[in-house]
Amino acid sequence: MPPTLASLVHHSSLKLTVLAGRERLDTPVRWAHVSELADPVPWMEGGELLLITAMKIDAADPDTVRPYVRRLVRAGVVGLGFAVGVNYEQVPDALVEAAEEAALPLLEVPRRTPFIAISKAVSAAIAAEQYRAVTAGFAAQRELTRAALGPDGPAGLLARLAAYLDGWAALYDASGAVVAAAPDWAARRAARFGPDVERLRGRPAPASAVVAPEEGDDRVELQSLGTGRRARGVLAVGTGAPLGTPERYAVHSAVALLTLATERSRALQAAEQRLGAAVLRMLLSGEAEHARTVAGELYGTLLDRPFRVLVAEPVPAEGSDASAGDPLAALADAADAAASRAAEPVLAVPEGGRLVLLAPDGGAAVGACADAVRAEGAGVALGLSAPALPGGTAAALRQAEQALSVARRRGRPLVEHEDVAAGSVLPLLGDEAVRAFADGLLRALRAHDATGRGDLVASLRAWLSRHGQWDAAAADLGVHRHTLRYRMRRVEEILGRSLDDPDVRMELWLALKASPGAGE
């Protein structure tokens, strides 16, 4: 406990007597200060016991001491010590009445007690309190370290911290999800602070925030974890009162230990990524069995069942925050966090400005990635392959890349290979380069038709739609088949290409579908 006025009054060698403000003796004393100024307030910080002999004020004049005492109270002075036997043989009644009226503790200091003795007593008590706080903090640090190194890891640390604070503690992962809490009921309470955690995660680590408590609620303090630009996690503690010095030491120790754990996990994750890259290269080279051997237990179960290949690339997104960090790293964090919670393996490989992931089909990581890229301002496009086995990894990667290409062209955050395979190819023709090619290919035919010398474009469309059947196409156009044959020869002459070539027919059909005049 810090020194209080009561502890000074009970100090046997000081012989202090309480004359006023007895009900305020439990107030802590930050320092003891001597000042004979008529107005010492400009030199006060609050929390002081002011010691005077009244050399510069008329302590017996009510009109003088009342405003004097009121100024001291407004400045946060917690007590007034008046030395008798110097300028006054006893404390003047006017000062006693003014102090009682303002509820300011007034202590009589006997002549044989020098002010320096009171200052030393306060200083010694403060030093002792600081020593106790540091000692308690070191003890808490030892206990928390022992818990962190125990079999329960971070969960054990949180349990020890919550007990020490007589409150609760929770740990959020890099995606902002609660991964551990103590006591058990604290997980539900910690989930309420998701938006506050998200705001803190957007600030460079280390960072902290205090959530203003509503009436009857705990005081909640958030501390980010990690040493990089983006927080790797957040620690939350809830207590009934502001943290004292020992509790503050304990929280800082917990932050350091959890940061060390997250940074260690980060180093392990980097090593896993290097191993994952090697496994991916083997799978793409058709060396599935070698990949299983290298993966061992780390990724082994991933290769024992169908998985999906996901390919993600950053894209400018309306409402995205450039200061929020690497969107691919955030996506990888979301996948890793979801996989950890579901106890499923996931392989993530950053590769040339994009992210390649292998994750179990139907698993939590695939769902988390889909949710993450659909979030407003995510700034990521994602292509998702069909389910595959190790021998089909190369084909699955191509599927994911094709789906990603479609997602980027359509401005969509996510496209699955099944959507591309099951749909029409026509939406893929919306690319400007394709339309420009189509317009160039058909320009000469449209120029011919514009002179009024025939309807070559419409005739070509009818003939191609009837797979080259002359009678059916001529009937659709309402012309004789010989007329249609003549028009198709003119098409070949103008384009300089043979309609007997299936590639030419295919290009012309797609051009008719893709060009701005496709609906004519």
Coordinates of C-alpha atoms in Angstrom, one line a residue:
M1 CA 0.0 0.0 0.0
P2 CA 1.3 3.5 -0.7
P3 CA 1.7 5.9 2.3
T4 CA -1.5 7.6 3.5
L5 CA -2.1 10.3 5.9
A6 CA -3.3 7.7 8.4
S7 CA 0.0 5.8 8.2
L8 CA 1.9 9.1 8.9
V9 CA -0.4 9.8 11.9
H10 CA 0.3 6.4 13.2
H11 CA 4.0 6.7 12.7
S12 CA 5.3 6.7 16.3
S13 CA 8.3 9.0 15.8
L14 CA 6.4 11.8 14.1
K15 CA 3.8 12.6 16.8
L16 CA 1.3 14.2 14.4
T17 CA -2.1 15.2 15.7
V18 CA -5.3 15.3 13.5
L19 CA -7.2 18.6 13.9
A20 CA -9.5 18.5 10.9
G21 CA -10.6 16.2 8.0
R22 CA -10.3 13.0 10.0
E23 CA -12.6 11.2 7.5
R24 CA -10.0 11.7 4.6
L25 CA -7.0 10.2 6.3
D26 CA -7.1 7.1 4.0
T27 CA -6.0 9.3 1.1
P28 CA -2.7 8.3 -0.5
V29 CA 0.2 10.7 -0.2
R30 CA 2.4 11.1 -3.3
W31 CA 4.9 13.5 -1.7
A32 CA 5.5 15.8 1.2
H33 CA 6.4 19.4 0.2
V34 CA 7.4 22.5 2.2
S35 CA 6.2 25.9 0.9
E36 CA 5.7 29.2 2.7
L37 CA 4.3 30.9 -0.3
A38 CA 1.0 32.7 0.0
D39 CA -0.1 30.8 -3.1
P40 CA 1.9 27.6 -3.6
V41 CA -0.7 26.2 -6.1
P42 CA 1.4 26.8 -9.3
W43 CA 4.0 24.4 -7.9
M44 CA 1.6 21.6 -6.9
E45 CA 0.9 18.5 -8.9
G46 CA -1.7 17.0 -6.7
G47 CA -1.4 14.3 -4.0
E48 CA 1.0 16.3 -1.8
L49 CA 1.0 16.8 1.9
L50 CA 1.9 20.5 2.2
L51 CA 4.0 21.5 5.2
I52 CA 3.9 25.1 6.5
T53 CA 4.8 27.4 9.4
A54 CA 2.6 30.3 8.1
M55 CA 5.5 32.7 7.7
K56 CA 3.8 34.5 4.7
I57 CA 0.1 34.3 5.6
D58 CA -2.1 35.4 8.5
A59 CA -3.2 32.0 9.6
A60 CA -5.5 33.6 12.3
D61 CA -7.5 35.6 9.7
P62 CA -10.6 33.8 8.4
D63 CA -10.7 35.9 5.3
T64 CA -7.1 34.9 4.5
V65 CA -7.1 31.2 5.3
R66 CA -10.5 30.3 3.8
P67 CA -9.5 31.1 0.1
Y68 CA -6.0 29.7 0.8
V69 CA -7.5 26.3 1.9
R70 CA -9.9 26.3 -1.0
R71 CA -7.1 26.8 -3.5
L72 CA -5.2 23.9 -2.0
V73 CA -8.1 21.6 -2.3
R74 CA -8.7 22.6 -5.9
A75 CA -5.1 21.9 -6.6
G76 CA -5.4 18.3 -5.3
V77 CA -3.4 18.8 -2.1
V78 CA -4.4 15.9 0.2
G79 CA -3.3 17.3 3.6
L80 CA -1.9 20.3 5.4
G81 CA 0.8 20.0 8.1
F82 CA 1.1 23.0 10.4
A83 CA 4.2 23.3 12.6
V84 CA 3.5 24.9 16.0
G85 CA 6.1 26.6 18.2
V86 CA 7.6 28.5 15.3
N87 CA 5.3 31.4 14.2
Y88 CA 2.3 30.2 16.2
E89 CA 2.3 28.4 19.5
Q90 CA -0.8 26.6 18.4
V91 CA -2.8 26.1 15.2
P92 CA -5.1 29.1 14.8
D93 CA -8.8 28.3 15.1
A94 CA -9.5 30.1 11.9
L95 CA -7.3 27.6 10.0
V96 CA -8.9 24.7 11.8
E97 CA -12.4 25.9 10.9
A98 CA -11.4 26.6 7.3
A99 CA -9.9 23.1 6.9
E100 CA -12.9 21.4 8.5
E101 CA -15.2 23.3 6.3
A102 CA -13.3 22.2 3.1
A103 CA -12.8 18.6 4.4
L104 CA -9.0 19.1 4.1
P105 CA -7.1 17.0 6.6
L106 CA -5.1 19.3 9.0
L107 CA -2.2 17.8 11.0
E108 CA -0.4 19.6 13.9
V109 CA 3.3 19.1 13.7
P110 CA 5.1 19.4 17.0
R111 CA 8.2 21.6 17.3
R112 CA 10.4 18.6 17.9
T113 CA 9.4 17.0 14.6
P114 CA 11.3 18.6 11.7
F115 CA 9.7 18.7 8.3
I116 CA 12.6 16.7 6.9
A117 CA 11.5 13.8 9.1
I118 CA 8.1 13.8 7.6
S119 CA 9.5 14.0 4.1
K120 CA 11.9 11.1 4.8
A121 CA 9.0 9.0 6.2
V122 CA 6.9 9.6 3.0
S123 CA 9.9 8.9 0.8
A124 CA 10.8 5.7 2.6
A125 CA 7.2 4.5 2.4
I126 CA 7.0 5.3 -1.3
A127 CA 10.3 3.4 -1.9
A128 CA 9.1 0.5 0.1
E129 CA 5.9 0.4 -1.9
Q130 CA 7.8 0.5 -5.1
Y131 CA 10.1 -2.3 -4.0
R132 CA 7.1 -4.4 -3.0
A133 CA 5.5 -3.7 -6.4
V134 CA 8.7 -4.6 -8.3
T135 CA 9.2 -7.7 -6.2
A136 CA 5.6 -8.8 -6.7
G137 CA 6.0 -8.1 -10.4
F138 CA 9.0 -10.3 -10.7
A139 CA 7.2 -13.0 -8.8
A140 CA 4.3 -12.8 -11.2
Q141 CA 6.7 -12.8 -14.1
R142 CA 8.3 -16.1 -12.8
E143 CA 4.8 -17.6 -12.4
L144 CA 3.7 -16.6 -15.8
T145 CA 6.9 -17.8 -17.4
R146 CA 6.5 -21.1 -15.7
A147 CA 2.9 -21.3 -16.9
A148 CA 3.9 -20.4 -20.5
L149 CA 6.5 -23.1 -20.6
G150 CA 4.1 -25.7 -19.2
P151 CA 2.0 -28.2 -21.1
D152 CA -0.9 -25.8 -21.5
G153 CA 1.2 -23.0 -23.1
P154 CA -0.7 -19.7 -23.6
A155 CA -3.9 -21.1 -22.1
G156 CA -2.0 -21.8 -18.8
L157 CA -0.5 -18.3 -18.9
L158 CA -3.9 -16.7 -19.3
A159 CA -5.3 -18.8 -16.3
R160 CA -2.4 -17.7 -14.1
L161 CA -2.8 -14.0 -15.2
A162 CA -6.5 -13.9 -14.7
A163 CA -6.1 -15.4 -11.1
Y164 CA -3.4 -12.8 -10.3
L165 CA -5.5 -9.9 -11.5
D166 CA -8.7 -11.3 -9.9
G167 CA -10.3 -10.7 -13.3
W168 CA -10.3 -12.4 -16.7
A169 CA -7.9 -12.6 -19.7
A170 CA -8.4 -13.6 -23.3
L171 CA -6.1 -14.1 -26.3
Y172 CA -7.1 -13.2 -29.9
D173 CA -5.3 -14.5 -32.9
A174 CA -4.1 -12.6 -36.0
S175 CA -7.6 -12.7 -37.5
G176 CA -9.2 -11.3 -34.3
A177 CA -10.9 -14.5 -33.2
V178 CA -10.8 -15.6 -29.5
V179 CA -8.5 -18.6 -29.2
A180 CA -8.1 -18.9 -25.4
A181 CA -9.7 -17.3 -22.4
A182 CA -9.6 -17.7 -18.6
P183 CA -11.8 -18.4 -16.8
D184 CA -13.9 -20.4 -19.3
W185 CA -16.8 -18.0 -19.1
A186 CA -14.6 -15.1 -20.2
A187 CA -14.7 -16.3 -23.9
R188 CA -18.2 -15.0 -24.3
R189 CA -17.3 -11.7 -22.7
A190 CA -14.2 -11.4 -24.8
A191 CA -16.2 -11.9 -28.0
R192 CA -18.0 -8.7 -27.4
F193 CA -14.8 -6.7 -28.0
G194 CA -14.2 -7.9 -31.6
P195 CA -14.6 -4.4 -33.1
D196 CA -12.2 -2.9 -30.6
V197 CA -9.7 -5.6 -31.3
E198 CA -10.0 -5.0 -35.0
R199 CA -9.3 -1.3 -34.6
L200 CA -6.2 -2.1 -32.5
R201 CA -4.9 -4.7 -35.0
G202 CA -5.0 -2.0 -37.6
R203 CA -2.3 0.0 -35.7
P204 CA 1.4 -0.8 -35.8
A205 CA 2.5 -3.0 -32.8
P206 CA 3.0 -2.4 -30.0
A207 CA -0.2 -0.6 -29.3
S208 CA -2.8 -0.6 -26.4
A209 CA -6.3 0.7 -25.8
V210 CA -8.7 0.9 -22.8
V211 CA -12.3 0.2 -23.5
A212 CA -14.4 2.6 -21.5
P213 CA -16.6 0.5 -19.2
E214 CA -20.3 0.9 -19.2
E215 CA -22.0 1.1 -15.8
G216 CA -21.4 -2.1 -13.9
D217 CA -19.0 -3.6 -16.5
D218 CA -15.3 -4.5 -16.1
R219 CA -12.5 -2.2 -17.2
V220 CA -11.0 -3.8 -20.3
E221 CA -7.5 -3.2 -21.5
L222 CA -6.2 -4.4 -24.9
Q223 CA -2.5 -5.0 -25.7
S224 CA -1.3 -5.9 -29.2
L225 CA 1.2 -8.7 -29.6
G226 CA 4.1 -8.8 -32.1
T227 CA 7.0 -6.7 -33.4
G228 CA 6.0 -6.2 -37.0
R229 CA 3.8 -3.7 -38.7
R230 CA 0.7 -5.9 -38.3
A231 CA -0.2 -7.2 -34.9
R232 CA 0.1 -11.0 -34.6
G233 CA -2.5 -11.2 -31.8
V234 CA -4.1 -9.2 -29.0
L235 CA -4.3 -9.8 -25.2
A236 CA -7.3 -8.5 -23.4
V237 CA -7.6 -8.3 -19.6
G238 CA -10.7 -7.3 -17.7
T239 CA -10.6 -6.0 -14.1
G240 CA -12.9 -4.3 -11.7
A241 CA -10.5 -1.4 -11.1
P242 CA -7.5 0.2 -12.9
L243 CA -4.3 -1.8 -12.8
G244 CA -1.9 -1.1 -9.9
T245 CA 1.9 -1.2 -10.4
P246 CA 2.3 -5.0 -9.6
E247 CA -0.7 -5.8 -11.9
R248 CA 0.8 -3.6 -14.6
Y249 CA 4.1 -5.6 -14.3
A250 CA 2.2 -8.8 -14.7
V251 CA 0.4 -7.7 -17.8
H252 CA 3.6 -6.4 -19.4
S253 CA 5.2 -9.7 -18.6
A254 CA 2.3 -11.6 -20.2
V255 CA 2.6 -9.4 -23.3
A256 CA 6.3 -10.1 -23.6
L257 CA 5.8 -13.8 -23.2
L258 CA 2.9 -14.0 -25.7
T259 CA 4.8 -11.8 -28.1
L260 CA 7.8 -14.2 -27.9
A261 CA 5.5 -17.1 -28.5
T262 CA 3.9 -15.4 -31.5
E263 CA 7.3 -14.4 -33.0
R264 CA 8.5 -18.0 -32.4
S265 CA 5.4 -19.2 -34.2
R266 CA 6.2 -16.7 -37.0
A267 CA 9.7 -18.1 -37.4
L268 CA 8.3 -21.6 -37.4
Q269 CA 5.7 -20.5 -39.9
A270 CA 8.5 -19.2 -42.2
A271 CA 10.2 -22.5 -42.0
E272 CA 7.0 -24.3 -42.7
Q273 CA 6.5 -22.1 -45.8
R274 CA 9.9 -23.1 -47.1
L275 CA 9.1 -26.7 -46.6
G276 CA 5.6 -26.2 -48.0
A277 CA 7.2 -24.6 -51.2
A278 CA 9.3 -27.7 -51.6
V279 CA 6.3 -30.0 -51.2
L280 CA 4.3 -27.9 -53.7
R281 CA 7.1 -28.1 -56.3
M282 CA 7.2 -31.9 -55.9
L283 CA 3.5 -32.2 -56.3
L284 CA 3.5 -30.0 -59.4
S285 CA 6.3 -32.2 -60.8
G286 CA 4.2 -35.3 -60.3
E287 CA 6.4 -36.6 -57.4
A288 CA 3.5 -37.2 -55.0
E289 CA 5.2 -39.9 -53.0
H290 CA 8.3 -37.8 -52.5
A291 CA 6.1 -35.0 -51.5
R292 CA 4.4 -37.2 -48.8
T293 CA 7.9 -38.2 -47.5
V294 CA 9.1 -34.6 -47.2
A295 CA 5.8 -33.4 -45.7
G296 CA 5.9 -36.0 -43.0
E297 CA 3.4 -35.4 -40.2
L298 CA 3.3 -31.6 -40.9
Y299 CA 1.3 -31.8 -44.1
G300 CA 0.9 -35.6 -44.5
T301 CA -2.8 -35.7 -43.6
L302 CA -3.5 -33.0 -46.2
L303 CA -2.4 -35.3 -48.9
D304 CA -4.5 -38.2 -47.8
R305 CA -7.8 -36.8 -48.8
P306 CA -9.2 -34.4 -51.5
F307 CA -8.0 -30.8 -51.2
R308 CA -8.5 -27.6 -53.0
V309 CA -5.9 -25.3 -54.6
L310 CA -6.5 -21.6 -54.0
V311 CA -4.6 -18.8 -55.7
A312 CA -4.9 -15.3 -54.5
E313 CA -3.6 -12.0 -55.8
P314 CA -4.0 -8.4 -54.5
V315 CA -6.3 -6.1 -56.4
P316 CA -7.3 -2.5 -55.9
A317 CA -10.6 -2.5 -54.0
E318 CA -12.9 0.4 -53.3
G319 CA -12.8 1.2 -49.6
S320 CA -9.6 -0.7 -49.0
D321 CA -7.1 0.9 -46.6
A322 CA -3.6 1.0 -48.0
S323 CA -2.2 1.4 -44.4
A324 CA -3.8 -1.9 -43.3
G325 CA -0.8 -3.9 -44.4
D326 CA -0.4 -6.8 -46.8
P327 CA -3.8 -8.2 -47.9
L328 CA -2.2 -11.6 -48.8
A329 CA -0.6 -11.8 -45.3
A330 CA -4.0 -11.1 -43.8
L331 CA -5.6 -13.8 -46.0
A332 CA -2.9 -16.3 -44.9
D333 CA -3.5 -15.4 -41.3
A334 CA -7.2 -16.0 -41.7
A335 CA -6.6 -19.4 -43.3
D336 CA -4.0 -20.4 -40.7
A337 CA -6.2 -19.3 -37.8
A338 CA -9.3 -21.1 -39.1
A339 CA -7.2 -24.2 -39.8
S340 CA -5.7 -24.1 -36.3
R341 CA -9.1 -23.9 -34.7
A342 CA -10.4 -26.8 -36.7
A343 CA -7.1 -28.8 -36.2
E344 CA -6.7 -29.3 -40.0
P345 CA -3.5 -28.9 -42.0
V346 CA -3.1 -26.1 -44.6
L347 CA -0.2 -25.4 -46.9
A348 CA 0.4 -21.7 -47.7
V349 CA 3.2 -20.6 -50.1
P350 CA 3.8 -16.9 -51.0
E351 CA 4.9 -17.0 -54.6
G352 CA 5.8 -14.0 -56.7
G353 CA 3.3 -11.5 -55.5
R354 CA 0.5 -14.0 -55.0
L355 CA -0.5 -16.7 -52.5
V356 CA -1.0 -20.4 -53.2
L357 CA -2.8 -22.5 -50.7
L358 CA -3.6 -26.2 -50.4
A359 CA -6.5 -26.8 -48.0
P360 CA -8.8 -29.7 -47.2
D361 CA -11.9 -29.7 -49.4
G362 CA -14.9 -28.5 -47.4
G363 CA -12.6 -27.5 -44.5
A364 CA -12.6 -24.4 -42.3
A365 CA -9.6 -22.8 -44.1
V366 CA -11.4 -22.7 -47.5
G367 CA -14.4 -21.1 -45.9
A368 CA -12.4 -18.6 -44.0
C369 CA -10.6 -17.5 -47.2
A370 CA -13.9 -17.2 -49.0
D371 CA -15.3 -15.0 -46.2
A372 CA -12.1 -12.9 -46.0
V373 CA -12.0 -12.0 -49.7
R374 CA -15.7 -11.1 -49.7
A375 CA -15.2 -8.7 -46.9
E376 CA -15.5 -5.0 -47.8
G377 CA -12.2 -3.5 -48.8
A378 CA -10.4 -6.9 -48.7
G379 CA -8.3 -6.0 -51.8
V380 CA -7.8 -9.7 -52.8
A381 CA -9.1 -11.8 -55.7
L382 CA -9.3 -15.6 -55.2
G383 CA -9.5 -18.5 -57.7
L384 CA -10.5 -21.9 -56.3
S385 CA -9.9 -25.3 -58.0
A386 CA -12.1 -28.3 -58.0
P387 CA -11.3 -31.0 -55.4
A388 CA -8.0 -32.8 -56.2
L389 CA -5.7 -35.5 -55.0
P390 CA -1.9 -35.2 -55.0
G391 CA -1.5 -36.6 -58.5
G392 CA -3.7 -33.9 -59.9
T393 CA -2.1 -30.9 -58.2
A394 CA -0.7 -29.4 -61.4
A395 CA -4.2 -29.6 -63.1
A396 CA -5.8 -28.1 -59.9
L397 CA -3.3 -25.2 -59.9
R398 CA -4.2 -24.4 -63.5
Q399 CA -7.9 -24.6 -62.6
A400 CA -7.4 -22.1 -59.7
E401 CA -5.3 -19.8 -62.0
Q402 CA -8.0 -19.9 -64.6
A403 CA -10.7 -19.1 -62.0
L404 CA -8.6 -16.3 -60.7
S405 CA -8.2 -14.8 -64.2
V406 CA -12.0 -14.9 -64.6
A407 CA -12.4 -13.3 -61.1
R408 CA -10.1 -10.4 -62.1
R409 CA -11.8 -9.8 -65.4
R410 CA -15.2 -9.8 -63.9
G411 CA -14.2 -7.8 -60.9
R412 CA -15.3 -10.5 -58.5
P413 CA -13.5 -11.4 -55.3
L414 CA -14.0 -15.2 -55.7
V415 CA -14.5 -17.5 -58.6
E416 CA -14.6 -21.3 -58.3
H417 CA -13.5 -23.6 -61.1
E418 CA -16.9 -25.3 -61.0
D419 CA -18.6 -22.0 -61.8
V420 CA -16.3 -21.6 -64.9
A421 CA -16.7 -25.2 -66.1
A422 CA -20.5 -25.3 -65.6
G423 CA -21.2 -21.9 -67.2
S424 CA -21.0 -20.5 -70.6
V425 CA -17.8 -19.4 -72.3
L426 CA -19.5 -16.3 -73.5
P427 CA -19.1 -14.2 -70.4
L428 CA -15.3 -14.7 -70.8
L429 CA -15.5 -12.7 -74.1
G430 CA -16.1 -9.4 -72.3
D431 CA -12.4 -8.6 -72.2
E432 CA -11.5 -5.4 -74.2
A433 CA -8.8 -7.2 -76.1
V434 CA -11.2 -9.9 -77.3
R435 CA -13.7 -7.3 -78.4
A436 CA -11.0 -5.3 -80.2
F437 CA -10.0 -8.5 -82.0
A438 CA -13.6 -9.3 -83.0
D439 CA -14.2 -5.8 -84.2
G440 CA -11.1 -5.9 -86.4
L441 CA -12.0 -9.3 -87.8
L442 CA -15.5 -8.2 -88.9
R443 CA -14.8 -4.6 -89.8
A444 CA -14.3 -5.4 -93.6
L445 CA -17.6 -7.3 -93.7
R446 CA -19.5 -4.5 -91.9
A447 CA -18.0 -2.0 -94.3
H448 CA -19.2 -4.0 -97.3
D449 CA -22.7 -4.3 -95.8
A450 CA -22.8 -0.5 -95.2
T451 CA -22.7 0.1 -98.9
G452 CA -26.0 -1.7 -99.3
R453 CA -24.5 -4.5 -101.5
G454 CA -25.5 -7.4 -99.3
D455 CA -25.9 -8.6 -95.8
L456 CA -22.7 -10.6 -95.3
V457 CA -22.6 -10.4 -91.5
A458 CA -26.1 -11.7 -91.0
S459 CA -25.6 -14.4 -93.6
L460 CA -22.4 -15.5 -92.0
R461 CA -24.2 -15.7 -88.6
A462 CA -27.0 -17.7 -90.0
W463 CA -24.7 -20.1 -91.8
L464 CA -22.5 -20.7 -88.8
S465 CA -25.5 -21.1 -86.4
R466 CA -26.8 -23.9 -88.8
H467 CA -23.3 -25.6 -88.8
G468 CA -22.9 -24.9 -92.5
Q469 CA -26.2 -26.4 -93.6
W470 CA -27.1 -24.4 -96.8
D471 CA -30.8 -25.0 -97.0
A472 CA -31.6 -24.4 -93.4
A473 CA -29.5 -21.2 -93.2
A474 CA -31.0 -19.9 -96.5
A475 CA -34.5 -20.6 -95.1
D476 CA -33.7 -18.6 -92.0
L477 CA -32.5 -15.7 -94.1
G478 CA -35.4 -16.0 -96.6
V479 CA -33.0 -16.3 -99.6
H480 CA -32.2 -19.0 -102.2
R481 CA -29.3 -21.3 -101.2
H482 CA -27.4 -20.2 -104.3
T483 CA -27.5 -16.6 -103.0
L484 CA -26.2 -17.7 -99.7
R485 CA -23.4 -19.7 -101.4
Y486 CA -22.4 -16.5 -103.3
R487 CA -22.4 -14.5 -100.1
M488 CA -20.1 -17.0 -98.3
R489 CA -17.7 -16.9 -101.2
R490 CA -17.7 -13.1 -100.9
V491 CA -16.9 -13.5 -97.2
E492 CA -13.9 -15.7 -98.0
E493 CA -12.7 -13.2 -100.6
I494 CA -13.0 -10.2 -98.3
L495 CA -11.5 -11.9 -95.3
G496 CA -8.9 -13.8 -97.3
R497 CA -9.7 -16.9 -95.2
S498 CA -11.3 -20.2 -96.0
L499 CA -14.6 -21.2 -94.3
D500 CA -13.6 -24.8 -94.7
D501 CA -11.1 -24.3 -91.9
P502 CA -12.7 -25.1 -88.5
D503 CA -10.4 -22.7 -86.7
V504 CA -11.6 -19.9 -89.0
R505 CA -15.3 -20.8 -88.3
M506 CA -14.7 -20.9 -84.6
E507 CA -12.9 -17.5 -84.6
L508 CA -15.7 -15.9 -86.7
W509 CA -18.4 -17.3 -84.4
L510 CA -16.7 -16.0 -81.3
A511 CA -16.1 -12.7 -83.0
L512 CA -19.8 -12.4 -83.8
K513 CA -20.6 -13.1 -80.1
A514 CA -18.0 -10.8 -78.7
S515 CA -18.1 -7.7 -80.9
P516 CA -20.2 -4.7 -80.2
G517 CA -22.4 -5.5 -83.1
A518 CA -23.1 -9.0 -82.0
G519 CA -26.8 -8.3 -81.5
E520 CA -27.4 -6.9 -85.0

